[in-house]
XYZ file of C-alpha atoms in Angstrom:
178
model
C -5.677 -41.558 -30.456
C -4.224 -39.316 -27.657
C -2.476 -36.407 -28.734
C 0.647 -35.945 -27.078
C 1.425 -32.664 -28.705
C -0.387 -29.538 -29.567
C 1.212 -26.854 -32.628
C -0.395 -23.373 -33.162
C -1.009 -24.678 -36.844
C -3.234 -27.687 -36.134
C -5.589 -26.146 -32.738
C -7.742 -22.441 -33.033
C -5.608 -21.117 -30.087
C -9.044 -18.571 -30.199
C -11.265 -21.419 -28.904
C -12.129 -22.520 -25.501
C -11.126 -25.612 -24.041
C -12.056 -27.972 -21.248
C -9.207 -30.040 -19.906
C -9.560 -33.178 -17.413
C -6.485 -33.333 -16.625
C -3.708 -31.279 -15.081
C -2.542 -27.989 -16.649
C 0.782 -26.630 -15.379
C 2.550 -24.031 -16.107
C 0.092 -21.187 -17.049
C -0.604 -18.209 -15.124
C 1.579 -17.443 -12.391
C 1.039 -16.534 -8.580
C 0.426 -13.330 -6.895
C 2.890 -14.224 -4.291
C 4.015 -12.731 -2.142
C 1.621 -10.265 -0.666
C 0.387 -8.488 2.368
C -1.960 -6.437 4.012
C -0.921 -3.895 7.403
C -2.539 -1.302 9.195
C -2.409 0.577 12.389
C -4.496 -1.152 15.172
C -4.593 2.497 16.897
C -3.569 5.997 16.290
C -0.408 7.373 15.409
C -0.067 10.206 17.449
C 3.264 12.709 18.310
C 3.288 13.659 14.595
C 4.735 17.013 13.787
C 2.755 19.315 11.827
C 4.483 19.957 8.902
C 6.799 16.971 9.057
C 6.913 13.814 6.591
C 6.747 11.148 8.957
C 6.865 7.166 8.455
C 3.511 5.112 8.959
C 3.704 2.699 11.561
C 1.501 -0.053 10.151
C 1.895 -2.274 13.110
C -0.835 -4.999 12.294
C -0.648 -7.508 9.595
C -4.072 -8.541 8.093
C -1.993 -11.524 6.441
C 1.726 -11.613 4.831
C 1.941 -14.570 2.549
C 6.053 -14.583 2.984
C 6.738 -12.850 6.099
C 8.295 -10.305 3.893
C 6.303 -7.457 6.113
C 8.302 -6.173 9.394
C 5.305 -4.696 11.282
C 6.973 -4.562 14.805
C 10.549 -2.099 14.190
C 11.329 -1.443 10.008
C 7.384 -0.805 8.856
C 8.664 -1.385 5.457
C 8.096 -4.850 3.030
C 11.121 -6.248 1.849
C 10.265 -9.185 -1.140
C 12.442 -12.012 -1.704
C 10.910 -12.671 -5.075
C 12.191 -9.950 -8.035
C 9.419 -8.239 -10.022
C 6.760 -5.909 -10.536
C 4.503 -5.142 -7.309
C 1.427 -3.451 -7.021
C 1.382 -0.972 -4.053
C -1.477 0.603 -2.333
C -1.369 3.141 0.479
C -4.296 4.604 2.518
C -3.742 7.324 4.760
C -6.273 7.971 7.552
C -5.789 11.392 9.244
C -7.399 12.830 11.996
C -7.068 15.686 13.905
C -8.138 16.906 17.868
C -11.349 19.327 18.126
C -11.641 22.790 17.155
C -8.459 22.776 14.728
C -7.542 23.104 11.285
C -5.991 20.684 9.019
C -4.262 22.727 5.866
C -2.999 19.682 3.658
C -2.094 16.102 3.944
C 0.060 13.916 1.393
C 0.333 10.466 1.080
C 3.757 9.079 0.012
C 5.053 5.569 -1.412
C 8.997 5.531 -0.644
C 11.017 2.599 -2.173
C 14.356 2.352 -0.511
C 14.039 5.476 1.494
C 13.088 7.841 -1.413
C 10.176 8.968 -2.510
C 8.378 7.477 -5.499
C 5.176 8.692 -5.811
C 2.049 10.131 -3.802
C -1.102 12.051 -3.408
C -1.773 15.305 -2.071
C -4.528 16.983 -0.602
C -4.852 20.597 0.082
C -8.544 21.955 1.643
C -8.960 23.181 4.907
C -10.670 20.949 7.164
C -12.359 22.591 9.856
C -13.736 21.055 13.023
C -17.431 21.251 12.879
C -19.851 23.597 15.188
C -20.313 20.562 17.707
C -16.697 20.385 17.797
C -16.295 16.743 16.968
C -13.030 15.643 15.635
C -12.401 15.536 11.604
C -10.944 12.520 10.066
C -10.425 11.865 6.020
C -8.489 9.372 4.059
C -6.815 9.580 1.190
C -4.947 6.775 -1.161
C -2.322 6.660 -3.584
C -0.827 3.509 -5.655
C 1.542 2.683 -7.893
C 3.644 -0.025 -9.880
C 7.037 -0.721 -8.970
C 9.723 -2.959 -10.065
C 11.945 -5.113 -7.243
C 14.990 -6.630 -7.113
C 13.884 -9.313 -4.791
C 16.769 -8.924 -2.338
C 17.014 -5.407 -1.340
C 14.577 -3.400 -2.283
C 12.065 -2.127 0.251
C 8.467 -0.015 0.291
C 7.597 2.268 2.886
C 4.723 4.268 3.691
C 4.978 7.892 4.526
C 2.396 11.012 5.284
C 2.380 14.712 6.067
C -0.389 16.560 7.932
C -0.078 20.152 7.926
C -2.474 22.005 10.725
C -2.822 25.568 11.823
C -4.321 24.156 14.750
C -4.675 21.117 16.740
C -2.952 17.780 17.241
C -2.730 15.785 13.701
C -2.435 11.916 13.843
C -2.257 8.852 11.531
C -6.062 7.450 12.041
C -6.355 3.393 13.282
C -7.391 0.999 10.745
C -7.883 3.886 8.240
C -4.319 3.718 7.642
C -3.448 0.841 5.801
C -1.147 -0.778 2.838
C -1.204 -3.576 0.507
C 1.255 -4.833 -1.863
C 1.175 -7.829 -4.031
C 3.634 -9.634 -6.648
C 1.837 -9.303 -10.594
C 1.904 -12.285 -12.550
C 4.297 -11.938 -15.370
């Protein structure tokens, strides 16, 4: 006799079950999601100024919600909670000194979280360029119509020319299952 209805009183919900049919309504999807990075270094950054990171190359974008050519922002059309990760690769020209860097996540134009790194990055004795990566992440609620996320960075140098490094700067966002 086939069972057409299962009630919690008649089955041990802690047991494991192997189903031969189709199970629907279980779990959820982690979409939309995307990852974008910089295909080349973003130079022309002013020291001591917060600057939007131009992630111009997408690895993937399941719903086309990331603008990789003008606004460099993620605007999902599905409401929910999203995990956001920002990786900021920084660089500087030889014979320089980087004092501090910040990786910041913005929602709707306002800073919502980030990480700061403050130390003295000096070029080594051979005069080679110095690169480093810092990252930050958060969970943010999005309304699914007009909320957007952007990555911003800050580099303060006492000498040299700061830049966000190619392929060392990236952002990943995915919708969390509910």
